[in-house]
Amino acid sequence: MPGDVTVLEWSLRLILAALFSGIVGFEREAQHKAAGLRTHMLVGFGAALFTLVGGYAFEGADPSRVAAQVVTGVGFLGAGAIFRQGVNVRGLTTAAGLWAVAAIGMTAGVGIISGAAVATAITFVILNFLGFIETIMRKRGAISNRRPFSVKLSNLTEFNQILNLIRSIDVQTGDVGLERIDDETYTLGFDVDESHMHTLVAAIKSFDSVVEASEIDPPAQ
């Protein structure tokens, strides 16, 4: 990054990086996610600051090396935002948002303000409006209507019968995950077509070993 940067330019880039990141973080905050407004603002601000320091504070420094380290650091943050709840995985969208915010901060840090603004707008649209489009497409059958489903068992004596029942009701059922919760509790996890949901619940509950059978809440975005 050639040339000298004034204090005003430094300040403006850092402020804009925080503001752009805050726009993305506001949506996450509104969805009551753990990584909300402040987290996203700090990630964007930090990415911009690292970019500025790497490019201007050290003579002959290679900004691309700093950028690579920022990406690595954000990867750890993103991994922390993803967690498993039973057979469901949550936080993927939040992790992707943090990654995007870091890129926005780096873009603002090198002075490509218009690029950072456009990236912010695109990220905001993806988070706020594409979910609505997905819902419409799902209703029209354009994308899968399959839902995550969970069956809690007290033992595995009827496991094979239950597995055969699942696949007889929904022949497209793929992998069925089995997780041991404790010595007396097991959980089956799989995806099932929405149209088979009620039939499957009624049939599975007839087994003595079934403690609970229900649809899993959609993964947190």
PDB file of C-alpha atoms in Angstrom:
ATOM      1  CA  MET A   1       0.000   0.000   0.000  1.00  0.00           C
ATOM      2  CA  PRO A   2       2.009   2.955  -1.201  1.00  0.00           C
ATOM      3  CA  GLY A   3       1.964   6.465   0.109  1.00  0.00           C
ATOM      4  CA  ASP A   4       1.465   8.020   3.505  1.00  0.00           C
ATOM      5  CA  VAL A   5      -1.850   7.886   5.311  1.00  0.00           C
ATOM      6  CA  THR A   6      -2.888  10.810   7.474  1.00  0.00           C
ATOM      7  CA  VAL A   7      -4.403  10.468  10.918  1.00  0.00           C
ATOM      8  CA  LEU A   8      -7.752  11.559   9.478  1.00  0.00           C
ATOM      9  CA  GLU A   9      -7.622   8.837   6.833  1.00  0.00           C
ATOM     10  CA  TRP A  10      -6.684   6.203   9.412  1.00  0.00           C
ATOM     11  CA  SER A  11      -9.537   7.280  11.631  1.00  0.00           C
ATOM     12  CA  LEU A  12     -12.070   7.380   8.804  1.00  0.00           C
ATOM     13  CA  ARG A  13     -11.173   3.895   7.604  1.00  0.00           C
ATOM     14  CA  LEU A  14     -11.404   2.436  11.101  1.00  0.00           C
ATOM     15  CA  ILE A  15     -14.703   4.162  11.832  1.00  0.00           C
ATOM     16  CA  LEU A  16     -16.233   3.043   8.543  1.00  0.00           C
ATOM     17  CA  ALA A  17     -14.996  -0.518   9.077  1.00  0.00           C
ATOM     18  CA  ALA A  18     -16.724  -0.579  12.460  1.00  0.00           C
ATOM     19  CA  LEU A  19     -19.918   0.983  11.072  1.00  0.00           C
ATOM     20  CA  PHE A  20     -20.141  -1.348   8.077  1.00  0.00           C
ATOM     21  CA  SER A  21     -19.548  -4.332  10.332  1.00  0.00           C
ATOM     22  CA  GLY A  22     -22.155  -3.024  12.743  1.00  0.00           C
ATOM     23  CA  ILE A  23     -24.777  -3.099   9.995  1.00  0.00           C
ATOM     24  CA  VAL A  24     -24.189  -6.824   9.610  1.00  0.00           C
ATOM     25  CA  GLY A  25     -23.974  -7.298  13.368  1.00  0.00           C
ATOM     26  CA  PHE A  26     -27.280  -5.508  13.901  1.00  0.00           C
ATOM     27  CA  GLU A  27     -29.096  -8.252  11.981  1.00  0.00           C
ATOM     28  CA  ARG A  28     -27.391 -10.932  14.087  1.00  0.00           C
ATOM     29  CA  GLU A  29     -28.285  -8.998  17.251  1.00  0.00           C
ATOM     30  CA  ALA A  30     -31.917  -8.785  16.127  1.00  0.00           C
ATOM     31  CA  GLN A  31     -31.891 -12.584  15.737  1.00  0.00           C
ATOM     32  CA  HIS A  32     -30.614 -12.852  19.346  1.00  0.00           C
ATOM     33  CA  LYS A  33     -27.340 -14.515  18.362  1.00  0.00           C
ATOM     34  CA  ALA A  34     -24.431 -14.688  20.802  1.00  0.00           C
ATOM     35  CA  ALA A  35     -22.174 -13.021  18.226  1.00  0.00           C
ATOM     36  CA  GLY A  36     -24.153  -9.835  17.777  1.00  0.00           C
ATOM     37  CA  LEU A  37     -23.582  -6.139  17.167  1.00  0.00           C
ATOM     38  CA  ARG A  38     -20.493  -5.580  19.314  1.00  0.00           C
ATOM     39  CA  THR A  39     -18.776  -8.779  18.217  1.00  0.00           C
ATOM     40  CA  HIS A  40     -19.171  -8.001  14.525  1.00  0.00           C
ATOM     41  CA  MET A  41     -18.071  -4.391  14.987  1.00  0.00           C
ATOM     42  CA  LEU A  42     -14.956  -5.479  16.864  1.00  0.00           C
ATOM     43  CA  VAL A  43     -14.077  -8.095  14.246  1.00  0.00           C
ATOM     44  CA  GLY A  44     -14.425  -5.587  11.399  1.00  0.00           C
ATOM     45  CA  PHE A  45     -12.571  -2.873  13.306  1.00  0.00           C
ATOM     46  CA  GLY A  46      -9.789  -5.272  14.303  1.00  0.00           C
ATOM     47  CA  ALA A  47      -9.374  -6.558  10.756  1.00  0.00           C
ATOM     48  CA  ALA A  48      -9.094  -2.989   9.462  1.00  0.00           C
ATOM     49  CA  LEU A  49      -6.584  -2.046  12.161  1.00  0.00           C
ATOM     50  CA  PHE A  50      -4.381  -5.069  11.493  1.00  0.00           C
ATOM     51  CA  THR A  51      -4.490  -4.267   7.788  1.00  0.00           C
ATOM     52  CA  LEU A  52      -3.464  -0.653   8.376  1.00  0.00           C
ATOM     53  CA  VAL A  53      -0.683  -1.529  10.810  1.00  0.00           C
ATOM     54  CA  GLY A  54       0.655  -4.271   8.558  1.00  0.00           C
ATOM     55  CA  GLY A  55       0.685  -2.016   5.533  1.00  0.00           C
ATOM     56  CA  TYR A  56       1.927   1.249   6.977  1.00  0.00           C
ATOM     57  CA  ALA A  57       3.559   0.862  10.397  1.00  0.00           C
ATOM     58  CA  PHE A  58       6.447  -1.360   9.312  1.00  0.00           C
ATOM     59  CA  GLU A  59       8.670  -0.388   6.439  1.00  0.00           C
ATOM     60  CA  GLY A  60       8.837  -3.065   3.772  1.00  0.00           C
ATOM     61  CA  ALA A  61       6.088  -5.126   5.404  1.00  0.00           C
ATOM     62  CA  ASP A  62       4.044  -7.424   3.177  1.00  0.00           C
ATOM     63  CA  PRO A  63       0.323  -6.603   3.689  1.00  0.00           C
ATOM     64  CA  SER A  64      -0.713  -9.952   2.213  1.00  0.00           C
ATOM     65  CA  ARG A  65       0.932 -11.784   5.115  1.00  0.00           C
ATOM     66  CA  VAL A  66      -1.043  -9.715   7.601  1.00  0.00           C
ATOM     67  CA  ALA A  67      -4.239 -10.412   5.663  1.00  0.00           C
ATOM     68  CA  ALA A  68      -3.540 -14.137   5.761  1.00  0.00           C
ATOM     69  CA  GLN A  69      -3.102 -14.036   9.535  1.00  0.00           C
ATOM     70  CA  VAL A  70      -6.341 -12.081   9.947  1.00  0.00           C
ATOM     71  CA  VAL A  71      -8.193 -14.729   7.955  1.00  0.00           C
ATOM     72  CA  THR A  72      -6.669 -17.445  10.150  1.00  0.00           C
ATOM     73  CA  GLY A  73      -7.688 -15.642  13.322  1.00  0.00           C
ATOM     74  CA  VAL A  74     -11.234 -15.126  12.108  1.00  0.00           C
ATOM     75  CA  GLY A  75     -11.350 -18.830  11.292  1.00  0.00           C
ATOM     76  CA  PHE A  76     -10.883 -19.584  14.983  1.00  0.00           C
ATOM     77  CA  LEU A  77     -13.630 -17.110  15.888  1.00  0.00           C
ATOM     78  CA  GLY A  78     -15.949 -18.703  13.358  1.00  0.00           C
ATOM     79  CA  ALA A  79     -15.238 -22.152  14.745  1.00  0.00           C
ATOM     80  CA  GLY A  80     -16.202 -20.865  18.177  1.00  0.00           C
ATOM     81  CA  ALA A  81     -19.550 -19.657  16.830  1.00  0.00           C
ATOM     82  CA  ILE A  82     -20.412 -23.134  15.515  1.00  0.00           C
ATOM     83  CA  PHE A  83     -21.625 -25.705  17.998  1.00  0.00           C
ATOM     84  CA  ARG A  84     -23.500 -28.965  18.027  1.00  0.00           C
ATOM     85  CA  GLN A  85     -26.810 -29.351  19.845  1.00  0.00           C
ATOM     86  CA  GLY A  86     -27.810 -32.997  19.844  1.00  0.00           C
ATOM     87  CA  VAL A  87     -27.819 -34.048  16.191  1.00  0.00           C
ATOM     88  CA  ASN A  88     -28.131 -30.481  14.967  1.00  0.00           C
ATOM     89  CA  VAL A  89     -25.366 -28.031  14.052  1.00  0.00           C
ATOM     90  CA  ARG A  90     -25.895 -24.373  14.852  1.00  0.00           C
ATOM     91  CA  GLY A  91     -24.111 -21.111  14.158  1.00  0.00           C
ATOM     92  CA  LEU A  92     -22.990 -21.720  10.577  1.00  0.00           C
ATOM     93  CA  THR A  93     -24.516 -18.507   9.235  1.00  0.00           C
ATOM     94  CA  THR A  94     -23.125 -16.471  12.131  1.00  0.00           C
ATOM     95  CA  ALA A  95     -19.654 -17.910  11.490  1.00  0.00           C
ATOM     96  CA  ALA A  96     -19.936 -17.059   7.797  1.00  0.00           C
ATOM     97  CA  GLY A  97     -21.068 -13.553   8.752  1.00  0.00           C
ATOM     98  CA  LEU A  98     -17.988 -13.042  10.932  1.00  0.00           C
ATOM     99  CA  TRP A  99     -15.803 -14.165   8.050  1.00  0.00           C
ATOM    100  CA  ALA A 100     -17.539 -11.707   5.700  1.00  0.00           C
ATOM    101  CA  VAL A 101     -17.240  -8.892   8.251  1.00  0.00           C
ATOM    102  CA  ALA A 102     -13.490  -9.473   8.536  1.00  0.00           C
ATOM    103  CA  ALA A 103     -13.214  -9.162   4.761  1.00  0.00           C
ATOM    104  CA  ILE A 104     -15.256  -5.949   4.883  1.00  0.00           C
ATOM    105  CA  GLY A 105     -12.961  -4.550   7.579  1.00  0.00           C
ATOM    106  CA  MET A 106      -9.856  -5.416   5.580  1.00  0.00           C
ATOM    107  CA  THR A 107     -11.348  -3.808   2.470  1.00  0.00           C
ATOM    108  CA  ALA A 108     -12.060  -0.605   4.386  1.00  0.00           C
ATOM    109  CA  GLY A 109      -8.601  -0.792   5.957  1.00  0.00           C
ATOM    110  CA  VAL A 110      -6.838  -0.627   2.586  1.00  0.00           C
ATOM    111  CA  GLY A 111      -9.020   2.320   1.594  1.00  0.00           C
ATOM    112  CA  ILE A 112     -11.445   0.650  -0.832  1.00  0.00           C
ATOM    113  CA  ILE A 113     -14.435   2.246   0.864  1.00  0.00           C
ATOM    114  CA  SER A 114     -16.857   1.790  -2.020  1.00  0.00           C
ATOM    115  CA  GLY A 115     -15.994  -1.908  -2.173  1.00  0.00           C
ATOM    116  CA  ALA A 116     -16.561  -2.275   1.567  1.00  0.00           C
ATOM    117  CA  ALA A 117     -19.925  -0.504   1.275  1.00  0.00           C
ATOM    118  CA  VAL A 118     -21.083  -2.754  -1.571  1.00  0.00           C
ATOM    119  CA  ALA A 119     -19.908  -5.867   0.287  1.00  0.00           C
ATOM    120  CA  THR A 120     -21.827  -4.724   3.367  1.00  0.00           C
ATOM    121  CA  ALA A 121     -24.998  -4.225   1.337  1.00  0.00           C
ATOM    122  CA  ILE A 122     -24.696  -7.659  -0.275  1.00  0.00           C
ATOM    123  CA  THR A 123     -24.083  -9.354   3.077  1.00  0.00           C
ATOM    124  CA  PHE A 124     -27.051  -7.558   4.636  1.00  0.00           C
ATOM    125  CA  VAL A 125     -29.359  -8.598   1.791  1.00  0.00           C
ATOM    126  CA  ILE A 126     -28.219 -12.220   2.028  1.00  0.00           C
ATOM    127  CA  LEU A 127     -28.881 -12.361   5.768  1.00  0.00           C
ATOM    128  CA  ASN A 128     -32.222 -10.553   5.717  1.00  0.00           C
ATOM    129  CA  PHE A 129     -33.992 -11.456   2.501  1.00  0.00           C
ATOM    130  CA  LEU A 130     -32.718 -14.745   1.105  1.00  0.00           C
ATOM    131  CA  GLY A 131     -34.377 -16.677   3.922  1.00  0.00           C
ATOM    132  CA  PHE A 132     -37.736 -15.397   2.664  1.00  0.00           C
ATOM    133  CA  ILE A 133     -36.891 -16.513  -0.872  1.00  0.00           C
ATOM    134  CA  GLU A 134     -35.861 -19.945   0.433  1.00  0.00           C
ATOM    135  CA  THR A 135     -39.258 -20.286   2.122  1.00  0.00           C
ATOM    136  CA  ILE A 136     -41.105 -19.473  -1.111  1.00  0.00           C
ATOM    137  CA  MET A 137     -38.966 -21.892  -3.120  1.00  0.00           C
ATOM    138  CA  ARG A 138     -39.520 -24.631  -0.560  1.00  0.00           C
ATOM    139  CA  LYS A 139     -43.292 -24.187  -0.723  1.00  0.00           C
ATOM    140  CA  ARG A 140     -43.149 -24.463  -4.504  1.00  0.00           C
ATOM    141  CA  GLY A 141     -41.007 -27.582  -4.321  1.00  0.00           C
ATOM    142  CA  ALA A 142     -38.013 -25.915  -5.941  1.00  0.00           C
ATOM    143  CA  ILE A 143     -35.808 -26.943  -3.010  1.00  0.00           C
ATOM    144  CA  SER A 144     -35.992 -29.799  -0.550  1.00  0.00           C
ATOM    145  CA  ASN A 145     -38.819 -29.931   1.997  1.00  0.00           C
ATOM    146  CA  ARG A 146     -36.857 -32.269   4.219  1.00  0.00           C
ATOM    147  CA  ARG A 147     -36.673 -31.493   7.915  1.00  0.00           C
ATOM    148  CA  PRO A 148     -34.292 -32.684  10.635  1.00  0.00           C
ATOM    149  CA  PHE A 149     -35.934 -35.246  12.914  1.00  0.00           C
ATOM    150  CA  SER A 150     -34.875 -36.739  16.229  1.00  0.00           C
ATOM    151  CA  VAL A 151     -35.887 -39.924  18.048  1.00  0.00           C
ATOM    152  CA  LYS A 152     -34.841 -40.460  21.665  1.00  0.00           C
ATOM    153  CA  LEU A 153     -34.514 -44.111  22.729  1.00  0.00           C
ATOM    154  CA  SER A 154     -34.165 -45.702  26.167  1.00  0.00           C
ATOM    155  CA  ASN A 155     -32.327 -48.696  24.672  1.00  0.00           C
ATOM    156  CA  LEU A 156     -31.336 -50.191  21.307  1.00  0.00           C
ATOM    157  CA  THR A 157     -33.362 -53.419  21.424  1.00  0.00           C
ATOM    158  CA  GLU A 158     -35.735 -52.143  18.727  1.00  0.00           C
ATOM    159  CA  PHE A 159     -33.183 -50.169  16.743  1.00  0.00           C
ATOM    160  CA  ASN A 160     -33.327 -52.279  13.572  1.00  0.00           C
ATOM    161  CA  GLN A 161     -37.133 -52.334  13.534  1.00  0.00           C
ATOM    162  CA  ILE A 162     -37.262 -48.565  13.953  1.00  0.00           C
ATOM    163  CA  LEU A 163     -34.694 -48.071  11.206  1.00  0.00           C
ATOM    164  CA  ASN A 164     -36.687 -50.288   8.828  1.00  0.00           C
ATOM    165  CA  LEU A 165     -39.867 -48.389   9.685  1.00  0.00           C
ATOM    166  CA  ILE A 166     -38.227 -45.027   8.978  1.00  0.00           C
ATOM    167  CA  ARG A 167     -37.051 -46.146   5.560  1.00  0.00           C
ATOM    168  CA  SER A 168     -40.370 -47.795   4.700  1.00  0.00           C
ATOM    169  CA  ILE A 169     -42.226 -44.530   5.350  1.00  0.00           C
ATOM    170  CA  ASP A 170     -39.634 -42.264   3.709  1.00  0.00           C
ATOM    171  CA  VAL A 171     -37.572 -44.246   1.217  1.00  0.00           C
ATOM    172  CA  GLN A 172     -35.332 -41.226   0.544  1.00  0.00           C
ATOM    173  CA  THR A 173     -34.052 -41.112   4.104  1.00  0.00           C
ATOM    174  CA  GLY A 174     -30.273 -41.139   3.885  1.00  0.00           C
ATOM    175  CA  ASP A 175     -27.810 -41.520   6.716  1.00  0.00           C
ATOM    176  CA  VAL A 176     -29.238 -42.017  10.189  1.00  0.00           C
ATOM    177  CA  GLY A 177     -27.003 -40.738  12.969  1.00  0.00           C
ATOM    178  CA  LEU A 178     -26.900 -42.494  16.332  1.00  0.00           C
ATOM    179  CA  GLU A 179     -25.610 -40.649  19.390  1.00  0.00           C
ATOM    180  CA  ARG A 180     -25.278 -42.014  22.906  1.00  0.00           C
ATOM    181  CA  ILE A 181     -26.390 -39.406  25.429  1.00  0.00           C
ATOM    182  CA  ASP A 182     -25.802 -41.481  28.573  1.00  0.00           C
ATOM    183  CA  ASP A 183     -26.054 -45.106  29.742  1.00  0.00           C
ATOM    184  CA  GLU A 184     -29.817 -45.168  29.242  1.00  0.00           C
ATOM    185  CA  THR A 185     -30.472 -42.677  26.455  1.00  0.00           C
ATOM    186  CA  TYR A 186     -29.712 -42.698  22.735  1.00  0.00           C
ATOM    187  CA  THR A 187     -30.697 -40.269  19.996  1.00  0.00           C
ATOM    188  CA  LEU A 188     -31.354 -41.026  16.335  1.00  0.00           C
ATOM    189  CA  GLY A 189     -31.040 -38.112  13.928  1.00  0.00           C
ATOM    190  CA  PHE A 190     -32.055 -38.005  10.274  1.00  0.00           C
ATOM    191  CA  ASP A 191     -33.870 -35.910   7.666  1.00  0.00           C
ATOM    192  CA  VAL A 192     -37.446 -36.707   6.683  1.00  0.00           C
ATOM    193  CA  ASP A 193     -39.808 -35.297   4.074  1.00  0.00           C
ATOM    194  CA  GLU A 194     -42.255 -32.846   5.609  1.00  0.00           C
ATOM    195  CA  SER A 195     -45.236 -34.715   4.127  1.00  0.00           C
ATOM    196  CA  HIS A 196     -44.275 -37.863   6.080  1.00  0.00           C
ATOM    197  CA  MET A 197     -43.738 -36.123   9.402  1.00  0.00           C
ATOM    198  CA  HIS A 198     -47.060 -36.880  11.150  1.00  0.00           C
ATOM    199  CA  THR A 199     -47.200 -40.472   9.893  1.00  0.00           C
ATOM    200  CA  LEU A 200     -43.667 -41.098  11.100  1.00  0.00           C
ATOM    201  CA  VAL A 201     -44.283 -39.630  14.559  1.00  0.00           C
ATOM    202  CA  ALA A 202     -47.395 -41.744  15.096  1.00  0.00           C
ATOM    203  CA  ALA A 203     -45.694 -44.938  13.919  1.00  0.00           C
ATOM    204  CA  ILE A 204     -42.452 -44.499  15.841  1.00  0.00           C
ATOM    205  CA  LYS A 205     -44.174 -43.730  19.141  1.00  0.00           C
ATOM    206  CA  SER A 206     -45.695 -47.220  19.092  1.00  0.00           C
ATOM    207  CA  PHE A 207     -42.293 -48.699  20.030  1.00  0.00           C
ATOM    208  CA  ASP A 208     -41.681 -49.284  23.733  1.00  0.00           C
ATOM    209  CA  SER A 209     -38.095 -48.023  23.591  1.00  0.00           C
ATOM    210  CA  VAL A 210     -39.065 -44.645  22.102  1.00  0.00           C
ATOM    211  CA  VAL A 211     -39.045 -41.897  24.714  1.00  0.00           C
ATOM    212  CA  GLU A 212     -39.617 -38.977  22.351  1.00  0.00           C
ATOM    213  CA  ALA A 213     -39.947 -38.390  18.606  1.00  0.00           C
ATOM    214  CA  SER A 214     -40.130 -34.909  17.121  1.00  0.00           C
ATOM    215  CA  GLU A 215     -38.915 -32.505  14.468  1.00  0.00           C
ATOM    216  CA  ILE A 216     -35.774 -30.614  15.415  1.00  0.00           C
ATOM    217  CA  ASP A 217     -35.970 -26.839  15.412  1.00  0.00           C
ATOM    218  CA  PRO A 218     -34.369 -25.387  12.261  1.00  0.00           C
ATOM    219  CA  PRO A 219     -30.649 -24.687  12.697  1.00  0.00           C
ATOM    220  CA  ALA A 220     -29.842 -21.258  14.010  1.00  0.00           C
ATOM    221  CA  GLN A 221     -28.671 -18.999  11.222  1.00  0.00           C
TER     222      GLN A 221
END
